[in-house]
Amino acid sequence: MGLPRIAIDAMGGDEGVRVMIEGAALARRRYDQFKFLLVGDEKRIEAALDNHPNLRGSSEILHTDGVISGEDKPSQALRRAKSTSMGLAIAAVKAGDAGAAVSAGNTGALMAISKLTLRTMPGIDRPALAALLPTLGDNDLVMLDLGANTECDARNLVQFAIMGAAYSRVVTDRAEPRVRLLNIGTEEIKGTDILRDAAATLKAAAGDLSMSFDGFTEADKMARGEVDVVVTDGFSGNIALKAVEGTARFVADLLRRSFASSLRSKIGFLISRPATELLKHHLDPNNHNGAVFLGLNGIVVKSHGGANAAGVANAVAVTARLLEENVTERITADLARVGEASLRKRGSQEERA
């Protein structure tokens, strides 16, 4: 039995069909065992496929004229889901016609439709949005939640940690990802009761899971490469993500302005160009594109709306790896282990009492 195909919302994103089709074609060169369901305006998709015969032969088109815009509210998107490219791509996952969906469309709409259509996995209260951030280490950092849930309790954070660790094992190949909770300090007494309760649960269960957990981390330490998964609520996570992205743009703009300030600076730029190109590659969001809604009965990946073809290809590649590695099954197994560990801990406490 072959791998499940990937549904592509061809109409989402700032440039729509052209970039989404080109990105899928680029990804297929690396993952040529996958087939695709391209959802959107058939004439426009057919025209885009003329430039990508490698994708045409492995794809089926599902036609619809309906598109969810960036201005649509989640409630509006839900009412129109069954007639839009985004809604039909996700419906294909529910029906088993695809194993995963990729969209560069409206994030709020994508979350609402995905959650209503696919529902959450058994043992997961809420799905979380996870993305990869660059670090100074050998691997990218998995961070979640990045905006799906503004308020979370300790149980939610524990579930996010389990899902994030499973995702990290796929993208980093690290057997036991280093998981930390985002906090205002690393000491055990720091933070809210919710954070301390979540830390206590994860410490008790870490031995039964394929992860290393040692408490808290601070935002300024995330990029050092010493942590593989950072867990937080969606409110704090979204703020941290925007701060990281803003700092990256600030550094890039500052360097560009500095190198253009004088003839000496321009000569310095030419000398240091290999280093600046490496920095540009590291900070380019297209090279880390592909946020994942973890915790659903199916895989949904969000590509940045402004991603270029290489960025879309990266999002599709993330999707392919998640399917290859059966990340949903991994999360289910880890949740079961946490439940068993909690029962053992409760039994020991009752015996001592």
CSV table of C-alpha atoms in Angstrom, one decimal:
chain,number,residue,atom,x,y,z
A,1,MET,CA,0.0,0.0,0.0
A,2,GLY,CA,1.4,3.4,-1.0
A,3,LEU,CA,1.7,6.5,1.1
A,4,PRO,CA,-1.4,8.7,1.3
A,5,ARG,CA,-1.5,11.6,-1.0
A,6,ILE,CA,-1.3,15.2,0.0
A,7,ALA,CA,-4.1,17.7,-0.6
A,8,ILE,CA,-2.9,21.2,-1.7
A,9,ASP,CA,-5.1,24.2,-1.3
A,10,ALA,CA,-4.0,25.7,-4.6
A,11,MET,CA,-5.8,29.0,-4.1
A,12,GLY,CA,-4.4,30.0,-0.7
A,13,GLY,CA,-1.5,32.5,-0.1
A,14,ASP,CA,-0.6,35.9,-1.5
A,15,GLU,CA,0.1,34.6,-5.0
A,16,GLY,CA,-2.1,31.6,-5.1
A,17,VAL,CA,-2.0,29.0,-7.8
A,18,ARG,CA,1.4,29.7,-9.4
A,19,VAL,CA,3.4,29.6,-6.2
A,20,MET,CA,1.5,26.7,-4.7
A,21,ILE,CA,1.9,24.5,-7.8
A,22,GLU,CA,5.5,25.4,-8.2
A,23,GLY,CA,6.2,24.6,-4.6
A,24,ALA,CA,4.5,21.3,-4.8
A,25,ALA,CA,6.5,20.4,-7.9
A,26,LEU,CA,9.7,21.3,-6.2
A,27,ALA,CA,8.8,19.2,-3.1
A,28,ARG,CA,7.9,16.2,-5.3
A,29,ARG,CA,11.5,16.1,-6.7
A,30,ARG,CA,12.6,15.1,-3.3
A,31,TYR,CA,9.5,13.1,-2.3
A,32,ASP,CA,8.6,11.4,-5.6
A,33,GLN,CA,6.7,8.6,-3.9
A,34,PHE,CA,3.9,11.0,-3.0
A,35,LYS,CA,0.8,11.9,-5.1
A,36,PHE,CA,-1.2,15.1,-4.8
A,37,LEU,CA,-4.8,16.3,-4.8
A,38,LEU,CA,-4.8,19.9,-6.1
A,39,VAL,CA,-7.9,21.8,-5.0
A,40,GLY,CA,-9.0,25.0,-6.7
A,41,ASP,CA,-9.9,26.5,-10.0
A,42,GLU,CA,-9.2,23.7,-12.6
A,43,LYS,CA,-8.3,26.0,-15.5
A,44,ARG,CA,-5.8,27.9,-13.5
A,45,ILE,CA,-4.3,24.8,-12.0
A,46,GLU,CA,-4.1,23.1,-15.5
A,47,ALA,CA,-2.3,26.2,-16.8
A,48,ALA,CA,0.2,26.1,-13.9
A,49,LEU,CA,0.9,22.4,-14.4
A,50,ASP,CA,2.0,23.0,-18.0
A,51,ASN,CA,5.4,24.1,-16.5
A,52,HIS,CA,5.6,21.1,-14.2
A,53,PRO,CA,5.0,17.8,-16.0
A,54,ASN,CA,6.5,15.8,-13.1
A,55,LEU,CA,3.7,17.0,-10.9
A,56,ARG,CA,0.9,16.6,-13.5
A,57,GLY,CA,1.5,12.9,-13.8
A,58,SER,CA,1.1,12.4,-10.0
A,59,SER,CA,-1.8,14.7,-9.4
A,60,GLU,CA,-5.6,14.8,-9.5
A,61,ILE,CA,-7.5,18.1,-9.6
A,62,LEU,CA,-10.6,18.8,-7.5
A,63,HIS,CA,-12.3,21.8,-9.0
A,64,THR,CA,-13.9,24.6,-7.0
A,65,ASP,CA,-14.3,28.4,-7.6
A,66,GLY,CA,-14.7,29.2,-3.9
A,67,VAL,CA,-11.8,30.8,-2.1
A,68,ILE,CA,-11.4,31.9,1.6
A,69,SER,CA,-9.9,35.4,1.7
A,70,GLY,CA,-7.5,36.8,4.2
A,71,GLU,CA,-10.2,39.1,5.5
A,72,ASP,CA,-12.8,36.3,6.1
A,73,LYS,CA,-13.6,35.7,9.8
A,74,PRO,CA,-13.5,32.1,11.0
A,75,SER,CA,-17.3,32.0,11.3
A,76,GLN,CA,-17.7,33.2,7.7
A,77,ALA,CA,-15.1,30.6,6.5
A,78,LEU,CA,-17.0,27.8,8.4
A,79,ARG,CA,-20.3,28.6,6.7
A,80,ARG,CA,-18.6,28.5,3.2
A,81,ALA,CA,-16.1,25.6,3.9
A,82,LYS,CA,-17.8,23.0,1.7
A,83,SER,CA,-17.5,25.1,-1.4
A,84,THR,CA,-13.9,26.5,-0.9
A,85,SER,CA,-10.5,25.1,-1.8
A,86,MET,CA,-9.4,25.2,1.9
A,87,GLY,CA,-12.5,23.5,3.1
A,88,LEU,CA,-12.4,20.8,0.4
A,89,ALA,CA,-8.7,20.1,1.0
A,90,ILE,CA,-9.4,19.4,4.7
A,91,ALA,CA,-12.6,17.4,3.9
A,92,ALA,CA,-10.4,15.2,1.7
A,93,VAL,CA,-8.3,14.3,4.8
A,94,LYS,CA,-11.4,13.4,6.8
A,95,ALA,CA,-12.8,11.3,4.0
A,96,GLY,CA,-9.5,9.4,3.6
A,97,ASP,CA,-8.9,10.8,0.1
A,98,ALA,CA,-5.7,12.4,1.4
A,99,GLY,CA,-3.5,11.9,4.4
A,100,ALA,CA,-2.7,15.6,4.9
A,101,ALA,CA,-3.6,19.0,3.7
A,102,VAL,CA,-1.4,22.1,3.1
A,103,SER,CA,-2.7,25.6,2.8
A,104,ALA,CA,-1.2,29.1,2.7
A,105,GLY,CA,-4.6,30.7,3.4
A,106,ASN,CA,-6.2,32.5,6.3
A,107,THR,CA,-4.8,31.0,9.6
A,108,GLY,CA,-7.8,31.6,11.7
A,109,ALA,CA,-10.1,30.1,9.1
A,110,LEU,CA,-7.7,27.1,8.6
A,111,MET,CA,-7.7,26.4,12.3
A,112,ALA,CA,-11.5,26.7,12.6
A,113,ILE,CA,-12.3,24.4,9.6
A,114,SER,CA,-9.6,21.9,10.6
A,115,LYS,CA,-10.8,21.6,14.2
A,116,LEU,CA,-14.5,21.3,13.2
A,117,THR,CA,-13.9,18.9,10.3
A,118,LEU,CA,-11.2,16.6,11.8
A,119,ARG,CA,-11.8,16.9,15.5
A,120,THR,CA,-9.1,16.4,18.1
A,121,MET,CA,-7.4,13.1,18.7
A,122,PRO,CA,-8.4,11.0,21.7
A,123,GLY,CA,-6.5,12.3,24.8
A,124,ILE,CA,-6.0,15.7,23.3
A,125,ASP,CA,-8.2,18.6,24.6
A,126,ARG,CA,-7.0,21.2,22.1
A,127,PRO,CA,-4.8,21.2,19.0
A,128,ALA,CA,-1.7,23.4,19.0
A,129,LEU,CA,0.1,25.3,16.2
A,130,ALA,CA,3.8,24.3,16.1
A,131,ALA,CA,6.5,25.8,13.9
A,132,LEU,CA,10.3,25.5,13.4
A,133,LEU,CA,12.6,28.3,14.4
A,134,PRO,CA,16.3,28.6,13.6
A,135,THR,CA,18.9,28.1,16.3
A,136,LEU,CA,22.7,28.1,16.6
A,137,GLY,CA,22.6,24.3,17.1
A,138,ASP,CA,22.5,21.6,14.5
A,139,ASN,CA,18.7,21.5,14.4
A,140,ASP,CA,15.8,23.8,14.3
A,141,LEU,CA,13.6,24.4,17.4
A,142,VAL,CA,10.0,23.2,17.6
A,143,MET,CA,7.8,25.8,19.4
A,144,LEU,CA,4.2,25.5,20.3
A,145,ASP,CA,1.5,26.8,20.8
A,146,LEU,CA,1.9,29.8,18.5
A,147,GLY,CA,-1.6,31.2,18.7
A,148,ALA,CA,-4.3,28.5,18.5
A,149,ASN,CA,-5.0,28.7,22.3
A,150,THR,CA,-4.6,32.0,24.1
A,151,GLU,CA,-5.3,30.4,27.5
A,152,CYS,CA,-4.0,27.0,28.6
A,153,ASP,CA,-4.1,24.9,31.8
A,154,ALA,CA,-1.4,22.5,32.9
A,155,ARG,CA,-3.0,19.5,31.2
A,156,ASN,CA,-2.9,21.4,27.8
A,157,LEU,CA,0.8,22.2,28.3
A,158,VAL,CA,1.6,18.6,29.0
A,159,GLN,CA,-0.2,17.5,25.9
A,160,PHE,CA,1.6,20.2,23.9
A,161,ALA,CA,4.9,18.9,25.2
A,162,ILE,CA,4.1,15.3,24.1
A,163,MET,CA,3.0,16.5,20.6
A,164,GLY,CA,6.0,18.8,20.2
A,165,ALA,CA,8.4,16.0,21.2
A,166,ALA,CA,6.8,13.6,18.6
A,167,TYR,CA,7.1,16.3,16.0
A,168,SER,CA,10.7,17.1,16.9
A,169,ARG,CA,11.7,13.4,16.6
A,170,VAL,CA,10.5,13.5,13.0
A,171,VAL,CA,12.2,16.8,12.0
A,172,THR,CA,15.5,16.5,14.0
A,173,ASP,CA,16.0,12.7,14.1
A,174,ARG,CA,16.8,13.1,17.8
A,175,ALA,CA,15.7,10.1,19.8
A,176,GLU,CA,15.0,12.1,23.0
A,177,PRO,CA,14.2,15.8,22.2
A,178,ARG,CA,15.1,18.2,24.9
A,179,VAL,CA,11.7,19.7,26.0
A,180,ARG,CA,11.3,22.9,28.1
A,181,LEU,CA,8.5,25.1,29.2
A,182,LEU,CA,8.8,28.8,28.4
A,183,ASN,CA,8.9,30.8,31.7
A,184,ILE,CA,10.3,34.1,33.1
A,185,GLY,CA,13.1,32.2,34.8
A,186,THR,CA,14.6,28.8,35.0
A,187,GLU,CA,14.2,28.3,38.8
A,188,GLU,CA,11.5,25.8,39.9
A,189,ILE,CA,9.8,28.5,41.9
A,190,LYS,CA,9.4,30.9,39.0
A,191,GLY,CA,6.2,31.3,36.9
A,192,THR,CA,2.5,30.5,37.5
A,193,ASP,CA,0.9,27.6,39.2
A,194,ILE,CA,-0.1,26.2,35.8
A,195,LEU,CA,3.5,26.2,34.7
A,196,ARG,CA,4.8,24.5,37.8
A,197,ASP,CA,2.0,21.9,37.7
A,198,ALA,CA,2.8,21.1,34.1
A,199,ALA,CA,6.5,20.8,34.9
A,200,ALA,CA,5.8,18.4,37.8
A,201,THR,CA,3.7,16.2,35.6
A,202,LEU,CA,6.3,16.1,32.8
A,203,LYS,CA,9.1,15.3,35.2
A,204,ALA,CA,7.2,12.4,36.6
A,205,ALA,CA,6.4,11.0,33.1
A,206,ALA,CA,9.6,11.9,31.2
A,207,GLY,CA,11.1,8.5,32.0
A,208,ASP,CA,8.2,6.8,30.2
A,209,LEU,CA,8.5,9.1,27.1
A,210,SER,CA,11.1,9.6,24.4
A,211,MET,CA,12.0,13.0,25.7
A,212,SER,CA,14.4,14.8,28.1
A,213,PHE,CA,12.6,17.3,30.4
A,214,ASP,CA,14.4,19.5,32.8
A,215,GLY,CA,12.1,22.4,33.7
A,216,PHE,CA,12.0,25.8,32.2
A,217,THR,CA,13.8,28.0,29.6
A,218,GLU,CA,13.7,31.7,29.0
A,219,ALA,CA,12.9,33.4,25.7
A,220,ASP,CA,16.5,34.8,25.2
A,221,LYS,CA,17.9,31.2,25.4
A,222,MET,CA,15.7,29.7,22.7
A,223,ALA,CA,18.1,30.3,19.8
A,224,ARG,CA,21.2,28.9,21.5
A,225,GLY,CA,20.5,25.3,20.3
A,226,GLU,CA,20.3,23.9,23.8
A,227,VAL,CA,16.6,23.0,23.6
A,228,ASP,CA,14.6,21.1,20.9
A,229,VAL,CA,11.1,21.9,22.0
A,230,VAL,CA,9.7,25.0,23.7
A,231,VAL,CA,6.2,24.7,25.1
A,232,THR,CA,3.9,27.6,26.0
A,233,ASP,CA,0.4,29.0,25.7
A,234,GLY,CA,-0.7,30.5,22.4
A,235,PHE,CA,-0.7,34.1,23.7
A,236,SER,CA,2.9,34.0,24.9
A,237,GLY,CA,4.0,31.9,22.0
A,238,ASN,CA,2.6,34.3,19.4
A,239,ILE,CA,4.3,37.2,21.1
A,240,ALA,CA,7.6,35.4,21.2
A,241,LEU,CA,7.3,34.4,17.6
A,242,LYS,CA,6.6,37.9,16.4
A,243,ALA,CA,9.5,39.2,18.5
A,244,VAL,CA,11.9,36.7,16.9
A,245,GLU,CA,10.6,37.5,13.4
A,246,GLY,CA,10.9,41.2,14.1
A,247,THR,CA,14.4,40.9,15.4
A,248,ALA,CA,15.5,38.9,12.4
A,249,ARG,CA,14.1,41.6,10.0
A,250,PHE,CA,15.8,44.3,12.2
A,251,VAL,CA,19.2,42.6,11.9
A,252,ALA,CA,18.8,42.1,8.2
A,253,ASP,CA,17.7,45.7,7.5
A,254,LEU,CA,20.4,47.1,9.8
A,255,LEU,CA,23.1,45.1,7.9
A,256,ARG,CA,21.7,46.2,4.6
A,257,ARG,CA,21.7,49.9,5.7
A,258,SER,CA,25.2,49.6,7.2
A,259,PHE,CA,26.8,48.0,4.1
A,260,ALA,CA,25.2,50.7,1.8
A,261,SER,CA,26.4,53.7,4.0
A,262,SER,CA,29.8,54.3,2.4
A,263,LEU,CA,32.3,53.0,-0.2
A,264,ARG,CA,34.3,51.3,2.5
A,265,SER,CA,31.2,49.6,3.8
A,266,LYS,CA,30.4,48.3,0.3
A,267,ILE,CA,33.9,46.9,0.0
A,268,GLY,CA,33.5,45.3,3.4
A,269,PHE,CA,30.2,43.7,2.2
A,270,LEU,CA,32.0,42.1,-0.8
A,271,ILE,CA,34.7,40.7,1.5
A,272,SER,CA,32.1,39.4,4.0
A,273,ARG,CA,29.6,38.2,1.4
A,274,PRO,CA,29.9,34.5,2.2
A,275,ALA,CA,29.1,35.2,5.8
A,276,THR,CA,26.2,37.5,5.1
A,277,GLU,CA,24.7,35.0,2.6
A,278,LEU,CA,24.8,32.3,5.3
A,279,LEU,CA,23.1,34.7,7.7
A,280,LYS,CA,20.5,35.5,5.1
A,281,HIS,CA,19.8,31.8,4.5
A,282,HIS,CA,19.5,31.2,8.2
A,283,LEU,CA,17.1,34.1,8.8
A,284,ASP,CA,15.0,33.5,5.7
A,285,PRO,CA,11.5,32.4,6.9
A,286,ASN,CA,11.1,30.4,3.7
A,287,ASN,CA,13.7,28.0,4.9
A,288,HIS,CA,11.7,27.2,8.1
A,289,ASN,CA,8.2,27.4,6.5
A,290,GLY,CA,5.5,25.0,7.5
A,291,ALA,CA,3.6,25.3,10.8
A,292,VAL,CA,1.7,22.2,11.9
A,293,PHE,CA,-1.7,21.9,13.6
A,294,LEU,CA,-0.9,19.0,16.0
A,295,GLY,CA,-3.5,17.1,17.9
A,296,LEU,CA,-6.1,16.6,15.1
A,297,ASN,CA,-7.3,13.4,13.5
A,298,GLY,CA,-5.3,14.2,10.4
A,299,ILE,CA,-2.4,16.4,9.5
A,300,VAL,CA,-2.8,20.0,8.5
A,301,VAL,CA,0.2,22.2,7.6
A,302,LYS,CA,0.0,26.0,7.4
A,303,SER,CA,2.4,27.6,4.8
A,304,HIS,CA,3.1,31.3,5.3
A,305,GLY,CA,0.9,33.4,3.1
A,306,GLY,CA,3.8,35.3,1.6
A,307,ALA,CA,6.0,32.2,1.1
A,308,ASN,CA,7.8,31.8,-2.3
A,309,ALA,CA,7.9,28.5,-4.2
A,310,ALA,CA,10.9,27.3,-2.1
A,311,GLY,CA,8.9,28.1,1.1
A,312,VAL,CA,5.9,26.2,-0.1
A,313,ALA,CA,8.1,23.3,-1.1
A,314,ASN,CA,9.5,23.3,2.5
A,315,ALA,CA,6.0,23.2,3.9
A,316,VAL,CA,5.1,20.3,1.6
A,317,ALA,CA,8.3,18.5,2.6
A,318,VAL,CA,7.4,18.9,6.3
A,319,THR,CA,4.0,17.3,5.5
A,320,ALA,CA,5.6,14.4,3.7
A,321,ARG,CA,7.9,13.7,6.6
A,322,LEU,CA,5.0,13.8,9.1
A,323,LEU,CA,3.2,11.2,7.0
A,324,GLU,CA,6.2,9.0,6.5
A,325,GLU,CA,6.9,8.9,10.2
A,326,ASN,CA,3.3,8.4,11.3
A,327,VAL,CA,3.4,11.3,13.8
A,328,THR,CA,-0.3,10.9,14.7
A,329,GLU,CA,0.3,7.3,15.9
A,330,ARG,CA,3.4,8.4,17.8
A,331,ILE,CA,1.5,11.0,19.7
A,332,THR,CA,-1.3,8.5,20.5
A,333,ALA,CA,1.3,6.1,21.9
A,334,ASP,CA,3.0,8.7,24.0
A,335,LEU,CA,-0.3,9.9,25.5
A,336,ALA,CA,-1.0,6.3,26.5
A,337,ARG,CA,2.4,6.2,28.3
A,338,VAL,CA,1.7,9.4,30.2
A,339,GLY,CA,-1.6,7.9,31.4
A,340,GLU,CA,0.1,4.7,32.5
A,341,ALA,CA,2.7,6.8,34.4
A,342,SER,CA,0.0,8.9,36.1
A,343,LEU,CA,-1.8,5.7,37.3
A,344,ARG,CA,1.5,4.2,38.6
A,345,LYS,CA,2.3,7.5,40.5
A,346,ARG,CA,-1.2,7.6,41.9
A,347,GLY,CA,-1.0,4.0,43.1
A,348,SER,CA,2.4,4.6,44.8
A,349,GLN,CA,1.0,7.6,46.6
A,350,GLU,CA,-2.1,5.6,47.8
A,351,GLU,CA,0.2,2.8,49.0
A,352,ARG,CA,2.3,5.3,51.0
A,353,ALA,CA,-0.8,6.8,52.5
